[in-house]
Amino acid sequence: MTDSADVSRFLPDEEATLAAGARWAASLAAPLVVYLQGDLGAGKTTFVRGLLRAAGYGGAVKSPTYALVESYPLAGFTLHHFDLYRFASPEEWEDAGLDDLFGAGSICLIEWPQQGGGFTPPADVTVALAHEAGGRRLSVTAHTETGRKSLEAW
Ligand code: ADP
Ligand code: MG
């Protein structure tokens, strides 16, 4: 992942993180695999919450830390939100049958993808969030043509 970021933006508060996720919702199309990078509390789940609300999901968006994955059937695709933080070893990917959730109709957003080792499918886009000056720095990088297309409206 040596590509320089396609989008870099300072997010001063939680509302800005929600809005950044929301902004992407309009140009998302399946299939797509997104890695969400950043420390605990960086805002990864907040970003997904903003995206889901803008995509028309009206319910609560819980962190999948314990469930491993939360799935949201939406108009046009199913969004799967993973959090691999609690993986003790990458093999848990296979034990949990997570490959079955990837495919033509799926948008998969994955927190702590490195915990899945070689089992985690490669990303079309990486969304990185980092603490900066009381807010967050958002950096978005496309790795594939599919990923680049998804960022066109951004
Ligand atoms: P993660 O999923 O990365 O562990 P969460 O989204 O669960 O992080 O939590 C992020 C925390 O940081 C929340 O308390 C949220 O209100 C806060 N937060 C999110 N975005 C920003 C921001 N741009 N500036 C300041 N605080 C933020
Ligand atoms: Mg989270």
PDB file of C-alpha atoms and ligand atoms in Angstrom:
ATOM      1  CA  MET A   1       0.000   0.000   0.000  1.00  0.00           C
ATOM      2  CA  THR A   2       2.384   2.617  -1.215  1.00  0.00           C
ATOM      3  CA  ASP A   3      -0.217   4.591  -3.198  1.00  0.00           C
ATOM      4  CA  SER A   4      -0.595   8.156  -1.950  1.00  0.00           C
ATOM      5  CA  ALA A   5      -4.041   9.022  -0.607  1.00  0.00           C
ATOM      6  CA  ASP A   6      -6.706  10.002  -3.153  1.00  0.00           C
ATOM      7  CA  VAL A   7      -8.630  11.917  -0.505  1.00  0.00           C
ATOM      8  CA  SER A   8      -7.168  13.582   2.592  1.00  0.00           C
ATOM      9  CA  ARG A   9      -9.398  15.637   4.831  1.00  0.00           C
ATOM     10  CA  PHE A  10      -9.401  16.976   8.383  1.00  0.00           C
ATOM     11  CA  LEU A  11     -12.547  16.017  10.323  1.00  0.00           C
ATOM     12  CA  PRO A  12     -12.922  18.384  13.308  1.00  0.00           C
ATOM     13  CA  ASP A  13     -15.695  16.497  15.109  1.00  0.00           C
ATOM     14  CA  GLU A  14     -17.941  13.431  15.110  1.00  0.00           C
ATOM     15  CA  GLU A  15     -20.450  15.142  12.800  1.00  0.00           C
ATOM     16  CA  ALA A  16     -17.718  15.556  10.190  1.00  0.00           C
ATOM     17  CA  THR A  17     -16.887  11.839  10.363  1.00  0.00           C
ATOM     18  CA  LEU A  18     -20.575  10.938   9.933  1.00  0.00           C
ATOM     19  CA  ALA A  19     -20.816  13.355   6.997  1.00  0.00           C
ATOM     20  CA  ALA A  20     -17.727  11.854   5.345  1.00  0.00           C
ATOM     21  CA  GLY A  21     -19.288   8.392   5.479  1.00  0.00           C
ATOM     22  CA  ALA A  22     -22.599   9.779   4.238  1.00  0.00           C
ATOM     23  CA  ARG A  23     -20.932  11.471   1.309  1.00  0.00           C
ATOM     24  CA  TRP A  24     -19.587   8.180   0.010  1.00  0.00           C
ATOM     25  CA  ALA A  25     -22.950   6.372   0.220  1.00  0.00           C
ATOM     26  CA  ALA A  26     -24.292   7.829  -3.040  1.00  0.00           C
ATOM     27  CA  SER A  27     -21.448   6.488  -5.183  1.00  0.00           C
ATOM     28  CA  LEU A  28     -21.106   3.017  -3.657  1.00  0.00           C
ATOM     29  CA  ALA A  29     -21.745  -0.025  -5.833  1.00  0.00           C
ATOM     30  CA  ALA A  30     -21.250  -3.733  -5.166  1.00  0.00           C
ATOM     31  CA  PRO A  31     -18.990  -5.606  -5.189  1.00  0.00           C
ATOM     32  CA  LEU A  32     -16.541  -3.606  -3.089  1.00  0.00           C
ATOM     33  CA  VAL A  33     -14.090  -4.452  -0.300  1.00  0.00           C
ATOM     34  CA  VAL A  34     -13.009  -1.647   2.038  1.00  0.00           C
ATOM     35  CA  TYR A  35     -10.394  -1.782   4.781  1.00  0.00           C
ATOM     36  CA  LEU A  36     -11.019   0.565   7.707  1.00  0.00           C
ATOM     37  CA  GLN A  37      -7.659   1.347   9.308  1.00  0.00           C
ATOM     38  CA  GLY A  38      -7.020   3.203  12.552  1.00  0.00           C
ATOM     39  CA  ASP A  39      -6.566   2.761  16.284  1.00  0.00           C
ATOM     40  CA  LEU A  40      -9.346   2.049  18.766  1.00  0.00           C
ATOM     41  CA  GLY A  41     -11.563   5.126  18.894  1.00  0.00           C
ATOM     42  CA  ALA A  42     -10.283   6.519  15.600  1.00  0.00           C
ATOM     43  CA  GLY A  43     -13.822   6.743  14.230  1.00  0.00           C
ATOM     44  CA  LYS A  44     -14.100   3.684  11.970  1.00  0.00           C
ATOM     45  CA  THR A  45     -17.506   2.618  13.266  1.00  0.00           C
ATOM     46  CA  THR A  46     -18.710   6.237  13.286  1.00  0.00           C
ATOM     47  CA  PHE A  47     -17.790   6.497   9.592  1.00  0.00           C
ATOM     48  CA  VAL A  48     -19.804   3.337   8.788  1.00  0.00           C
ATOM     49  CA  ARG A  49     -22.747   4.696  10.823  1.00  0.00           C
ATOM     50  CA  GLY A  50     -22.829   7.847   8.683  1.00  0.00           C
ATOM     51  CA  LEU A  51     -22.600   5.791   5.518  1.00  0.00           C
ATOM     52  CA  LEU A  52     -25.436   3.443   6.541  1.00  0.00           C
ATOM     53  CA  ARG A  53     -27.771   6.261   7.537  1.00  0.00           C
ATOM     54  CA  ALA A  54     -27.235   7.993   4.200  1.00  0.00           C
ATOM     55  CA  ALA A  55     -27.821   4.672   2.418  1.00  0.00           C
ATOM     56  CA  GLY A  56     -31.261   4.546   3.981  1.00  0.00           C
ATOM     57  CA  TYR A  57     -30.725   2.358   7.029  1.00  0.00           C
ATOM     58  CA  GLY A  58     -32.839   3.732   9.868  1.00  0.00           C
ATOM     59  CA  GLY A  59     -31.950   1.347  12.702  1.00  0.00           C
ATOM     60  CA  ALA A  60     -29.150   1.333  15.255  1.00  0.00           C
ATOM     61  CA  VAL A  61     -25.635   0.701  13.930  1.00  0.00           C
ATOM     62  CA  LYS A  62     -23.793  -1.356  16.508  1.00  0.00           C
ATOM     63  CA  SER A  63     -20.084  -2.004  16.578  1.00  0.00           C
ATOM     64  CA  PRO A  64     -19.522  -5.597  15.388  1.00  0.00           C
ATOM     65  CA  THR A  65     -16.694  -6.115  17.886  1.00  0.00           C
ATOM     66  CA  TYR A  66     -18.469  -9.031  19.584  1.00  0.00           C
ATOM     67  CA  ALA A  67     -20.673 -10.291  16.739  1.00  0.00           C
ATOM     68  CA  LEU A  68     -17.712 -10.198  14.272  1.00  0.00           C
ATOM     69  CA  VAL A  69     -20.011  -8.977  11.505  1.00  0.00           C
ATOM     70  CA  GLU A  70     -23.252  -7.026  11.216  1.00  0.00           C
ATOM     71  CA  SER A  71     -25.121  -7.288   7.906  1.00  0.00           C
ATOM     72  CA  TYR A  72     -27.489  -4.688   6.469  1.00  0.00           C
ATOM     73  CA  PRO A  73     -29.666  -5.497   3.434  1.00  0.00           C
ATOM     74  CA  LEU A  74     -30.039  -2.221   1.528  1.00  0.00           C
ATOM     75  CA  ALA A  75     -31.426  -1.181  -1.843  1.00  0.00           C
ATOM     76  CA  GLY A  76     -29.080  -2.680  -4.444  1.00  0.00           C
ATOM     77  CA  PHE A  77     -26.571  -4.404  -2.155  1.00  0.00           C
ATOM     78  CA  THR A  78     -25.982  -5.934   1.256  1.00  0.00           C
ATOM     79  CA  LEU A  79     -23.458  -4.108   3.419  1.00  0.00           C
ATOM     80  CA  HIS A  80     -21.390  -6.300   5.729  1.00  0.00           C
ATOM     81  CA  HIS A  81     -19.533  -4.489   8.520  1.00  0.00           C
ATOM     82  CA  PHE A  82     -16.754  -6.619  10.024  1.00  0.00           C
ATOM     83  CA  ASP A  83     -14.606  -6.065  13.088  1.00  0.00           C
ATOM     84  CA  LEU A  84     -11.800  -8.616  13.473  1.00  0.00           C
ATOM     85  CA  TYR A  85     -10.289  -6.981  16.565  1.00  0.00           C
ATOM     86  CA  ARG A  86     -11.039  -9.964  18.800  1.00  0.00           C
ATOM     87  CA  PHE A  87      -9.573 -12.611  16.481  1.00  0.00           C
ATOM     88  CA  ALA A  88      -7.055 -14.745  18.395  1.00  0.00           C
ATOM     89  CA  SER A  89      -5.670 -16.088  15.105  1.00  0.00           C
ATOM     90  CA  PRO A  90      -6.342 -15.548  11.379  1.00  0.00           C
ATOM     91  CA  GLU A  91      -7.832 -19.049  11.096  1.00  0.00           C
ATOM     92  CA  GLU A  92     -10.956 -17.730  12.804  1.00  0.00           C
ATOM     93  CA  TRP A  93     -11.777 -16.244   9.413  1.00  0.00           C
ATOM     94  CA  GLU A  94     -12.339 -19.750   8.020  1.00  0.00           C
ATOM     95  CA  ASP A  95     -13.998 -21.072  11.193  1.00  0.00           C
ATOM     96  CA  ALA A  96     -16.581 -18.298  10.946  1.00  0.00           C
ATOM     97  CA  GLY A  97     -17.183 -18.907   7.211  1.00  0.00           C
ATOM     98  CA  LEU A  98     -16.691 -15.251   6.404  1.00  0.00           C
ATOM     99  CA  ASP A  99     -15.814 -15.880   2.731  1.00  0.00           C
ATOM    100  CA  ASP A 100     -19.498 -16.655   2.136  1.00  0.00           C
ATOM    101  CA  LEU A 101     -20.349 -12.996   2.737  1.00  0.00           C
ATOM    102  CA  PHE A 102     -18.165 -11.759  -0.134  1.00  0.00           C
ATOM    103  CA  GLY A 103     -19.588 -11.673  -3.650  1.00  0.00           C
ATOM    104  CA  ALA A 104     -21.296  -9.769  -6.422  1.00  0.00           C
ATOM    105  CA  GLY A 105     -23.996  -8.211  -4.251  1.00  0.00           C
ATOM    106  CA  SER A 106     -21.829  -7.351  -1.248  1.00  0.00           C
ATOM    107  CA  ILE A 107     -20.096  -4.277   0.035  1.00  0.00           C
ATOM    108  CA  CYS A 108     -17.730  -5.366   2.816  1.00  0.00           C
ATOM    109  CA  LEU A 109     -16.200  -2.851   5.243  1.00  0.00           C
ATOM    110  CA  ILE A 110     -13.607  -4.406   7.528  1.00  0.00           C
ATOM    111  CA  GLU A 111     -12.177  -3.011  10.772  1.00  0.00           C
ATOM    112  CA  TRP A 112      -8.836  -4.608  11.811  1.00  0.00           C
ATOM    113  CA  PRO A 113      -8.447  -6.485   8.480  1.00  0.00           C
ATOM    114  CA  GLN A 114      -4.842  -7.405   9.338  1.00  0.00           C
ATOM    115  CA  GLN A 115      -6.191  -9.730  12.063  1.00  0.00           C
ATOM    116  CA  GLY A 116      -7.493 -11.988   9.280  1.00  0.00           C
ATOM    117  CA  GLY A 117      -3.974 -12.403   7.850  1.00  0.00           C
ATOM    118  CA  GLY A 118      -4.002 -13.931   4.371  1.00  0.00           C
ATOM    119  CA  PHE A 119      -7.667 -14.915   4.644  1.00  0.00           C
ATOM    120  CA  THR A 120      -8.989 -11.369   4.370  1.00  0.00           C
ATOM    121  CA  PRO A 121      -9.743 -10.623   0.692  1.00  0.00           C
ATOM    122  CA  PRO A 122      -7.717  -7.725  -0.761  1.00  0.00           C
ATOM    123  CA  ALA A 123      -9.168  -4.228  -0.522  1.00  0.00           C
ATOM    124  CA  ASP A 124     -10.427  -2.047  -3.354  1.00  0.00           C
ATOM    125  CA  VAL A 125     -10.195   0.960  -1.046  1.00  0.00           C
ATOM    126  CA  THR A 126      -8.523   1.752   2.267  1.00  0.00           C
ATOM    127  CA  VAL A 127     -10.156   4.318   4.548  1.00  0.00           C
ATOM    128  CA  ALA A 128      -7.695   5.392   7.255  1.00  0.00           C
ATOM    129  CA  LEU A 129      -8.590   7.514  10.278  1.00  0.00           C
ATOM    130  CA  ALA A 130      -5.996   8.971  12.641  1.00  0.00           C
ATOM    131  CA  HIS A 131      -6.135  11.268  15.659  1.00  0.00           C
ATOM    132  CA  GLU A 132      -5.066  14.805  14.772  1.00  0.00           C
ATOM    133  CA  ALA A 133      -5.419  17.997  16.782  1.00  0.00           C
ATOM    134  CA  GLY A 134      -8.522  16.942  18.719  1.00  0.00           C
ATOM    135  CA  GLY A 135     -10.216  15.687  15.542  1.00  0.00           C
ATOM    136  CA  ARG A 136      -9.324  13.105  12.934  1.00  0.00           C
ATOM    137  CA  ARG A 137      -7.432  12.952   9.654  1.00  0.00           C
ATOM    138  CA  LEU A 138      -9.286  10.948   6.992  1.00  0.00           C
ATOM    139  CA  SER A 139      -7.168   9.429   4.212  1.00  0.00           C
ATOM    140  CA  VAL A 140      -8.807   7.384   1.472  1.00  0.00           C
ATOM    141  CA  THR A 141      -6.798   5.363  -1.054  1.00  0.00           C
ATOM    142  CA  ALA A 142      -8.041   3.286  -3.997  1.00  0.00           C
ATOM    143  CA  HIS A 143      -6.089   0.131  -4.907  1.00  0.00           C
ATOM    144  CA  THR A 144      -8.176  -1.129  -7.854  1.00  0.00           C
ATOM    145  CA  GLU A 145     -10.152   0.286 -10.774  1.00  0.00           C
ATOM    146  CA  THR A 146     -13.365  -0.636  -8.931  1.00  0.00           C
ATOM    147  CA  GLY A 147     -12.108   1.313  -5.933  1.00  0.00           C
ATOM    148  CA  ARG A 148     -11.195   4.339  -8.045  1.00  0.00           C
ATOM    149  CA  LYS A 149     -14.678   4.403  -9.576  1.00  0.00           C
ATOM    150  CA  SER A 150     -16.255   4.365  -6.132  1.00  0.00           C
ATOM    151  CA  LEU A 151     -14.298   7.498  -5.232  1.00  0.00           C
ATOM    152  CA  GLU A 152     -15.215   9.506  -8.336  1.00  0.00           C
ATOM    153  CA  ALA A 153     -17.982  11.458  -6.613  1.00  0.00           C
ATOM    154  CA  TRP A 154     -15.796  12.246  -3.616  1.00  0.00           C
TER     155      TRP A 154
HETATM  156  P1  ADP B   1     -13.461   2.903  16.151  1.00  0.00           P
HETATM  157  O1  ADP B   1     -14.547   2.124  15.451  1.00  0.00           O
HETATM  158  O2  ADP B   1     -12.392   3.390  15.214  1.00  0.00           O
HETATM  159  O3  ADP B   1     -12.862   2.164  17.323  1.00  0.00           O
HETATM  160  P2  ADP B   1     -15.620   4.622  17.041  1.00  0.00           P
HETATM  161  O4  ADP B   1     -16.223   5.171  15.800  1.00  0.00           O
HETATM  162  O5  ADP B   1     -16.323   3.518  17.735  1.00  0.00           O
HETATM  163  O6  ADP B   1     -14.096   4.242  16.734  1.00  0.00           O
HETATM  164  O7  ADP B   1     -15.426   5.777  18.125  1.00  0.00           O
HETATM  165  C1  ADP B   1     -14.832   6.974  17.769  1.00  0.00           C
HETATM  166  C2  ADP B   1     -15.013   7.960  18.861  1.00  0.00           C
HETATM  167  O8  ADP B   1     -14.437   9.173  18.430  1.00  0.00           O
HETATM  168  C3  ADP B   1     -16.476   8.266  19.167  1.00  0.00           C
HETATM  169  O9  ADP B   1     -16.588   8.600  20.518  1.00  0.00           O
HETATM  170  C4  ADP B   1     -16.773   9.477  18.287  1.00  0.00           C
HETATM  171  O10 ADP B   1     -17.730  10.336  18.840  1.00  0.00           O
HETATM  172  C5  ADP B   1     -15.423  10.164  18.248  1.00  0.00           C
HETATM  173  N1  ADP B   1     -15.170  10.803  16.966  1.00  0.00           N
HETATM  174  C6  ADP B   1     -15.448  10.339  15.725  1.00  0.00           C
HETATM  175  N2  ADP B   1     -15.012  11.178  14.781  1.00  0.00           N
HETATM  176  C7  ADP B   1     -14.444  12.225  15.427  1.00  0.00           C
HETATM  177  C8  ADP B   1     -13.804  13.423  14.985  1.00  0.00           C
HETATM  178  N3  ADP B   1     -13.663  13.694  13.687  1.00  0.00           N
HETATM  179  N4  ADP B   1     -13.314  14.261  15.925  1.00  0.00           N
HETATM  180  C9  ADP B   1     -13.436  13.985  17.231  1.00  0.00           C
HETATM  181  N5  ADP B   1     -14.037  12.860  17.714  1.00  0.00           N
HETATM  182  C10 ADP B   1     -14.533  11.999  16.817  1.00  0.00           C
HETATM  183 MG    MG B   2     -15.164   0.154  15.677  1.00  0.00          MG
END
